Coordinates of C-alpha atoms and ligand atoms in Angstrom, one line a residue:
X1 CA 108.4 2.0 -41.0
X2 CA 104.5 0.8 -41.5
X3 CA 102.6 -0.1 -38.6
X4 CA 101.5 -3.7 -40.8
X5 CA 105.9 -3.6 -39.8
X6 CA 105.4 -3.5 -36.1
X7 CA 102.9 -5.9 -35.4
X8 CA 104.5 -8.6 -37.8
X9 CA 108.3 -7.1 -37.1
X10 CA 109.3 -10.5 -37.0
X11 CA 107.3 -13.4 -39.0
X12 CA 108.5 -16.6 -40.0
X13 CA 106.2 -19.5 -41.4
X14 CA 106.4 -22.8 -42.0
X15 CA 109.7 -22.7 -41.6
X16 CA 112.7 -25.9 -42.4
X17 CA 116.0 -26.4 -41.6
X18 CA 117.9 -29.7 -42.7
X19 CA 120.9 -30.2 -41.9
X20 CA 123.4 -32.6 -44.5
X21 CA 125.8 -33.8 -42.4
X22 CA 126.9 -36.6 -44.6
X23 CA 124.4 -38.7 -45.6
X24 CA 122.4 -38.1 -42.3
X25 CA 119.5 -35.4 -42.6
X26 CA 118.9 -33.7 -39.4
X27 CA 115.9 -31.5 -39.7
X28 CA 116.6 -29.0 -37.1
X29 CA 113.6 -26.8 -38.1
X30 CA 110.6 -27.9 -38.9
X31 CA 107.7 -26.3 -39.6
X32 CA 108.2 -23.6 -36.9
X33 CA 106.1 -20.2 -36.7
X34 CA 107.0 -17.5 -35.0
X35 CA 105.5 -14.1 -34.9
X36 CA 106.8 -10.8 -33.0
X37 CA 105.8 -7.0 -33.0
X38 CA 108.2 -4.5 -33.0
X39 CA 109.6 -3.9 -29.2
X40 CA 108.7 -7.3 -28.3
X41 CA 111.1 -9.0 -25.1
X42 CA 110.6 -13.3 -26.3
X43 CA 112.0 -16.0 -24.1
X44 CA 112.2 -19.1 -26.4
X45 CA 112.8 -22.7 -24.1
X46 CA 112.6 -26.2 -25.1
X47 CA 115.2 -29.1 -24.6
X48 CA 118.2 -28.8 -25.9
X49 CA 118.7 -29.8 -29.4
X50 CA 115.1 -28.6 -30.3
X51 CA 116.4 -25.6 -33.0
X52 CA 116.5 -22.9 -30.9
X53 CA 119.6 -22.1 -31.9
X54 CA 118.7 -22.4 -35.4
X55 CA 115.8 -20.3 -35.4
X56 CA 118.2 -18.1 -32.9
X57 CA 120.2 -18.0 -36.3
X58 CA 117.8 -17.7 -39.1
X59 CA 117.0 -14.6 -37.4
X60 CA 119.5 -13.1 -37.1
X61 CA 120.6 -14.0 -40.9
X62 CA 123.7 -16.0 -39.3
X63 CA 122.3 -18.8 -41.4
X64 CA 119.7 -19.4 -44.1
X65 CA 116.9 -22.2 -43.5
X66 CA 116.2 -24.4 -45.5
X67 CA 112.4 -23.4 -46.8
X68 CA 109.8 -21.6 -45.0
X69 CA 109.4 -18.0 -45.0
X70 CA 111.3 -16.0 -43.1
X71 CA 110.9 -11.6 -42.4
X72 CA 112.3 -9.4 -40.0
X73 CA 112.0 -5.4 -40.3
X74 CA 110.5 -6.2 -43.7
X75 CA 113.7 -7.8 -44.7
X76 CA 112.4 -11.6 -46.5
X77 CA 115.8 -13.4 -45.4
X78 CA 114.5 -16.2 -47.6
X79 CA 115.3 -14.6 -50.5
X80 CA 117.9 -12.0 -49.4
X81 CA 121.8 -13.3 -51.8
X82 CA 124.5 -14.2 -49.4
X83 CA 126.0 -10.7 -49.8
X84 CA 122.5 -8.6 -48.3
X85 CA 122.5 -11.2 -46.1
X86 CA 124.9 -10.5 -44.3
X87 CA 124.4 -6.5 -44.9
X88 CA 121.2 -7.2 -42.9
X89 CA 123.8 -8.8 -40.4
X90 CA 125.8 -6.1 -39.9
X91 CA 123.3 -3.3 -40.2
X92 CA 120.3 -4.8 -38.4
X93 CA 121.3 -7.5 -35.9
X94 CA 122.7 -7.5 -32.4
X95 CA 124.1 -10.9 -30.7
X96 CA 125.0 -11.7 -27.6
X97 CA 126.3 -15.0 -26.8
X98 CA 126.2 -17.2 -23.4
X99 CA 130.2 -17.4 -24.0
X100 CA 131.7 -13.9 -22.4
X101 CA 135.1 -15.3 -24.8
X102 CA 132.8 -15.1 -28.2
X103 CA 132.0 -11.9 -27.2
X104 CA 135.0 -9.9 -26.0
X105 CA 138.3 -10.0 -27.4
X106 CA 140.9 -10.3 -23.9
X107 CA 143.6 -7.7 -25.3
X108 CA 141.3 -4.9 -25.6
X109 CA 139.8 -2.4 -23.5
X110 CA 136.2 -2.8 -23.4
X111 CA 135.8 0.7 -25.4
X112 CA 138.6 -0.6 -27.6
X113 CA 136.5 -3.8 -28.3
X114 CA 133.5 -1.8 -28.6
X115 CA 134.7 1.1 -31.1
X116 CA 136.3 -1.5 -33.2
X117 CA 132.6 -2.8 -34.2
X118 CA 131.4 0.4 -35.3
X119 CA 134.5 1.1 -36.9
X120 CA 133.6 -2.6 -39.1
X121 CA 129.7 -1.6 -39.2
X122 CA 131.5 1.5 -41.3
X123 CA 130.4 4.1 -38.7
X124 CA 132.8 7.3 -38.8
X125 CA 135.5 8.8 -35.7
X126 CA 133.2 11.2 -34.6
X127 CA 129.9 9.5 -34.8
X128 CA 131.9 6.3 -32.9
X129 CA 133.4 8.1 -29.8
X130 CA 130.0 10.2 -29.5
X131 CA 128.3 6.1 -29.8
X132 CA 130.7 4.8 -27.8
X133 CA 130.3 6.9 -24.3
X134 CA 126.5 6.6 -24.9
X135 CA 127.0 2.6 -24.8
X136 CA 129.4 2.9 -22.2
X137 CA 127.3 4.9 -20.1
X138 CA 123.7 3.3 -21.2
X139 CA 125.5 -0.5 -19.7
X140 CA 126.3 1.7 -16.4
X141 CA 129.5 0.9 -17.3
X142 CA 131.7 3.8 -18.1
X143 CA 134.6 3.9 -15.1
X144 CA 135.6 0.5 -16.2
X145 CA 136.2 1.6 -19.9
X146 CA 139.5 1.2 -20.1
X147 CA 140.2 -2.4 -18.1
X148 CA 140.5 -5.7 -20.1
X149 CA 137.5 -8.1 -20.4
X150 CA 140.0 -10.3 -17.7
X151 CA 140.6 -6.9 -15.9
X152 CA 136.2 -7.0 -15.2
X153 CA 133.9 -9.8 -13.6
X154 CA 131.0 -11.9 -15.7
X155 CA 129.1 -9.1 -15.8
X156 CA 130.5 -6.9 -16.4
X157 CA 131.9 -8.3 -19.1
X158 CA 128.6 -9.5 -20.2
X159 CA 127.6 -5.4 -18.8
X160 CA 130.0 -4.6 -22.3
X161 CA 129.3 -7.6 -24.4
X162 CA 126.1 -6.0 -24.4
X163 CA 127.1 -2.7 -25.3
X164 CA 129.1 -4.7 -28.3
X165 CA 125.8 -6.3 -30.1
X166 CA 124.1 -2.5 -30.0
X167 CA 127.7 -1.4 -31.3
X168 CA 125.6 -1.5 -34.5
X169 CA 122.4 -0.1 -34.0
X170 CA 120.4 -2.9 -34.7
X171 CA 116.7 -3.3 -34.1
X172 CA 116.7 -7.2 -33.5
X173 CA 118.3 -8.1 -29.8
X174 CA 118.8 -11.6 -30.1
X175 CA 121.1 -13.8 -26.4
X176 CA 121.7 -17.3 -26.3
X177 CA 121.7 -17.7 -23.0
X178 CA 122.8 -14.6 -22.2
X179 CA 122.7 -14.7 -18.6
X180 CA 124.1 -18.7 -18.2
X181 CA 127.2 -17.5 -17.0
X182 CA 126.3 -15.6 -14.2
X183 CA 124.8 -15.4 -11.4
X184 CA 121.1 -15.1 -10.7
X185 CA 121.1 -11.2 -8.5
X186 CA 123.9 -10.6 -12.0
X187 CA 120.8 -12.1 -14.2
X188 CA 118.7 -9.8 -13.3
X189 CA 120.5 -6.8 -13.2
X190 CA 121.2 -7.8 -16.8
X191 CA 117.2 -8.7 -17.9
X192 CA 116.6 -5.3 -16.2
X193 CA 119.2 -3.3 -18.6
X194 CA 118.3 -5.2 -21.3
X195 CA 114.5 -3.9 -20.6
X196 CA 115.6 -0.1 -19.8
X197 CA 117.7 -0.7 -23.8
X198 CA 114.2 -1.9 -25.1
X199 CA 112.8 0.9 -24.0
X200 CA 115.2 3.2 -24.9
X201 CA 116.9 2.0 -28.6
X202 CA 113.4 0.7 -29.6
X203 CA 114.8 -3.2 -29.9
X204 CA 113.3 -6.1 -30.2
X205 CA 114.7 -9.3 -28.6
X206 CA 115.0 -12.6 -27.9
X207 CA 116.7 -15.0 -26.8
X208 CA 117.2 -18.3 -25.5
X209 CA 117.6 -19.6 -22.2
X210 CA 117.0 -22.7 -19.4
X211 CA 116.2 -20.3 -16.0
X212 CA 112.4 -20.1 -15.5
X213 CA 112.8 -16.9 -13.6
X214 CA 115.3 -15.3 -16.4
X215 CA 111.9 -16.6 -19.3
X216 CA 109.4 -14.8 -16.8
X217 CA 110.8 -11.7 -16.6
X218 CA 110.0 -11.7 -21.1
X219 CA 106.9 -11.0 -22.7
X220 CA 106.4 -14.3 -24.1
X221 CA 107.7 -17.7 -23.4
X222 CA 108.0 -19.8 -26.8
X223 CA 109.0 -22.9 -26.3
X224 CA 109.7 -25.4 -29.4
X225 CA 109.5 -28.7 -29.1
X226 CA 111.4 -30.6 -32.4
X227 CA 112.0 -27.5 -33.9
X228 CA 108.1 -26.6 -33.7
X229 CA 106.3 -24.2 -31.3
X230 CA 104.7 -26.2 -28.8
X231 CA 103.3 -23.8 -27.0
X232 CA 103.1 -19.9 -25.8
X233 CA 103.0 -18.3 -22.0
X234 CA 101.6 -14.7 -22.0
X235 CA 101.0 -12.4 -19.4
X236 CA 97.2 -12.5 -19.1
X237 CA 95.3 -9.2 -17.5
X238 CA 92.6 -9.4 -14.9
X239 CA 90.4 -8.4 -17.5
X240 CA 91.9 -11.7 -19.7
X241 CA 93.4 -9.7 -21.9
X242 CA 97.0 -10.5 -23.5
X243 CA 99.5 -7.9 -22.5
X244 CA 102.8 -6.8 -24.3
X245 CA 106.1 -4.7 -24.6
X246 CA 106.3 -2.4 -21.1
X247 CA 103.8 -3.3 -19.2
X248 CA 104.4 -7.2 -19.5
X249 CA 107.6 -7.9 -18.4
X250 CA 107.5 -5.3 -15.3
X251 CA 106.9 -7.7 -13.1
X252 CA 111.1 -7.2 -11.7
X253 CA 109.7 -4.5 -9.5
X254 CA 106.5 -5.7 -8.9
X255 CA 104.7 -2.9 -10.4
X256 CA 102.4 -5.1 -12.9
X257 CA 100.3 -8.3 -11.2
X258 CA 99.8 -9.7 -14.2
X259 CA 99.8 -14.2 -14.4
X260 CA 101.1 -16.3 -16.6
X261 CA 99.7 -18.7 -19.0
X262 CA 100.4 -21.1 -21.0
X263 CA 98.3 -22.3 -24.3
X264 CA 99.2 -24.5 -27.2
X265 CA 99.7 -22.7 -30.7
X266 CA 97.9 -23.9 -33.6
X267 CA 100.8 -22.9 -37.1
X268 CA 99.2 -21.7 -39.7
X269 CA 96.9 -24.4 -41.2
X270 CA 95.9 -25.6 -37.9
X271 CA 97.8 -28.1 -36.4
X272 CA 99.2 -28.0 -33.4
X273 CA 101.7 -29.8 -30.9
X274 CA 99.9 -31.7 -28.0
X275 CA 102.8 -32.3 -25.8
X276 CA 103.8 -36.4 -25.1
X277 CA 103.1 -36.1 -21.5
X278 CA 99.9 -34.1 -21.5
X279 CA 98.8 -37.3 -24.8
X280 CA 100.2 -39.8 -21.7
X281 CA 97.5 -38.4 -19.5
X282 CA 94.8 -37.7 -21.3
X283 CA 95.1 -41.4 -22.9
X284 CA 95.4 -40.8 -26.0
X285 CA 97.3 -42.5 -28.6
X286 CA 97.6 -42.8 -32.1
X287 CA 94.5 -41.5 -33.3
X288 CA 92.1 -39.6 -31.1
X289 CA 88.1 -38.2 -31.7
X290 CA 87.1 -34.0 -32.1
X291 CA 84.5 -32.8 -30.6
X292 CA 82.6 -29.6 -30.3
X293 CA 82.0 -28.7 -26.9
X294 CA 80.2 -26.4 -25.8
X295 CA 83.1 -23.1 -25.0
X296 CA 86.0 -25.1 -26.8
X297 CA 87.1 -28.3 -28.5
X298 CA 87.4 -31.9 -26.9
X299 CA 90.0 -34.2 -27.5
X300 CA 89.1 -38.1 -26.6
X301 CA 91.6 -41.0 -27.1
X302 CA 90.4 -43.4 -29.2
X303 CA 89.8 -46.6 -27.5
X304 CA 91.1 -48.8 -29.9
X305 CA 94.6 -46.9 -29.1
X306 CA 93.6 -45.2 -26.2
X307 CA 97.2 -45.9 -23.7
X308 CA 96.5 -48.1 -20.9
X309 CA 97.3 -46.3 -17.1
X310 CA 99.4 -49.4 -16.3
X311 CA 101.0 -48.8 -12.1
X312 CA 100.7 -45.7 -9.7
X313 CA 103.9 -44.7 -7.9
X314 CA 104.1 -42.3 -5.0
X315 CA 101.9 -39.1 -4.2
X316 CA 104.8 -37.1 -3.1
X317 CA 107.0 -34.2 -4.1
X318 CA 103.8 -33.4 -6.4
X319 CA 104.2 -30.7 -9.3
X320 CA 102.7 -29.3 -12.3
X321 CA 105.6 -29.4 -13.7
X322 CA 104.2 -31.7 -17.2
X323 CA 101.2 -28.8 -17.6
X324 CA 103.0 -26.2 -17.3
X325 CA 107.1 -25.7 -18.7
X326 CA 106.9 -21.9 -16.3
X327 CA 103.1 -21.9 -15.0
X328 CA 103.5 -19.2 -12.2
X329 CA 101.3 -21.3 -10.7
X330 CA 101.0 -22.2 -6.9
X331 CA 100.8 -26.1 -6.4
X332 CA 97.6 -27.2 -6.4
X333 CA 96.3 -26.3 -2.5
X334 CA 94.4 -29.6 -0.5
X335 CA 90.5 -28.2 -1.4
X336 CA 90.5 -29.7 -4.6
X337 CA 87.3 -30.3 -6.5
X338 CA 87.4 -33.6 -7.6
X339 CA 87.9 -33.2 -10.9
X340 CA 91.6 -31.6 -9.7
X341 CA 91.9 -35.2 -7.3
X342 CA 91.3 -37.3 -10.1
X343 CA 93.4 -35.0 -12.4
X344 CA 96.1 -34.6 -9.6
X345 CA 96.4 -38.5 -9.3
X346 CA 97.0 -38.8 -12.9
X347 CA 100.3 -36.9 -12.8
X348 CA 101.7 -39.7 -10.7
X349 CA 100.5 -42.4 -12.7
X350 CA 103.6 -44.2 -14.5
X351 CA 102.0 -45.4 -18.4
X352 CA 103.1 -47.8 -20.6
X353 CA 101.7 -47.7 -24.4
X354 CA 99.2 -50.6 -25.6
X355 CA 101.4 -52.5 -27.8
Ligands
ADP216 P1 119.1 -26.1 -29.3 O1 120.0 -24.7 -29.2 O2 117.4 -26.0 -29.2 O3 119.6 -27.4 -28.4 P2 120.1 -27.0 -32.5 O4 119.6 -25.7 -32.9 O5 121.6 -26.2 -31.8 O6 119.0 -26.7 -30.8 O7 119.9 -28.5 -33.0 C1 118.9 -28.6 -33.3 C2 119.1 -29.9 -34.2 O8 119.8 -29.3 -35.1 C3 120.4 -31.0 -33.0 O9 119.3 -32.3 -33.5 C4 120.9 -30.5 -33.6 O10 122.1 -31.7 -33.6 C5 121.3 -30.0 -35.1 N1 122.1 -29.4 -35.6 C6 122.1 -28.2 -35.1 N2 123.1 -26.8 -35.9 C7 124.3 -27.8 -36.8 C8 125.3 -28.6 -37.8 N3 125.9 -26.9 -38.2 N4 125.3 -29.7 -38.1 C9 124.6 -31.0 -38.5 N5 123.2 -30.4 -37.4 C10 123.3 -29.7 -36.9
MG217 MG1 121.6 -24.3 -28.4

């Protein structure tokens, strides 16, 4: 493995996916960019229909993007033949789905479920025996190996599902809401397990989640809006540098006290997407003025099409959700500066477009 490969373990640029249904075209990904290093654990968040599963399927070689560039572990997935893509999926990718029924066959024991996948991936009998024992131990399920899925709790089923996902010794583990059907204490156990397995087997993990508490425990949270990466939340060290890998997601045991910072993502052409609510709060309509100022770039509404703030709503139930989906910041306290006060007042204004 080259270092280049490790740094750009996942590299997506301008990824487009168009679904054609009858005469209709659905653009599920519209120029998505994403980079991840080997060993990172990423959470994909975003509204329903924003393209999270489409991206996951592309990363896993289950579906082929319509255009753009996508490489995983040194393989250019858009250039592979169908046969090569199948080989990639069988040898490099592990999947964990939300519904345990999709992960496990109900009439086979836990052990037989894992063994079956090992056989399918071409492992010999001796290697299979050794690997299944190791995986059962790694997910803490050795004593339940002979139980059928229905005899296991939801959390135990997901542990077996994770062992199944690792049966083919993948380098990338993909999860579509892997903790979506278990309670929070169980979800925490599963997240801890995923972190352990990542260390042990050098996995890169990408998972979709709707739960901010789950997202918080990953290295980096990638927010997808309208088929594009819109923001990233990273853990920041005291000195301002960005933490990666295990150090960033160590907050489960309270070792690393890093704060999360949400950042807007620019694509390779320098475009950035400003979330609609922030745009509205800044009264930005279709055009904006961009000014270079000390320390950054200022984007202001252009007077002729600035959005009008029409009505003020009550000030209660203050939250900062509009600014950050998954911010760790405490809610604003009483001692706000004048500027912050002005900003926080904006949050409770109902907005209407000028037209
Ligand atoms: P998410 O997982 O973020 O909810 P998806 O990736 O499933 O979003 O879907 C993104 C968009 O693509 C949605 O508009 C969805 O309806 C559409 N889409 C997804 N899969 C298909 C498909 N197989 N055929 C047609 N449209 C699809
Ligand atoms: Mg989905």
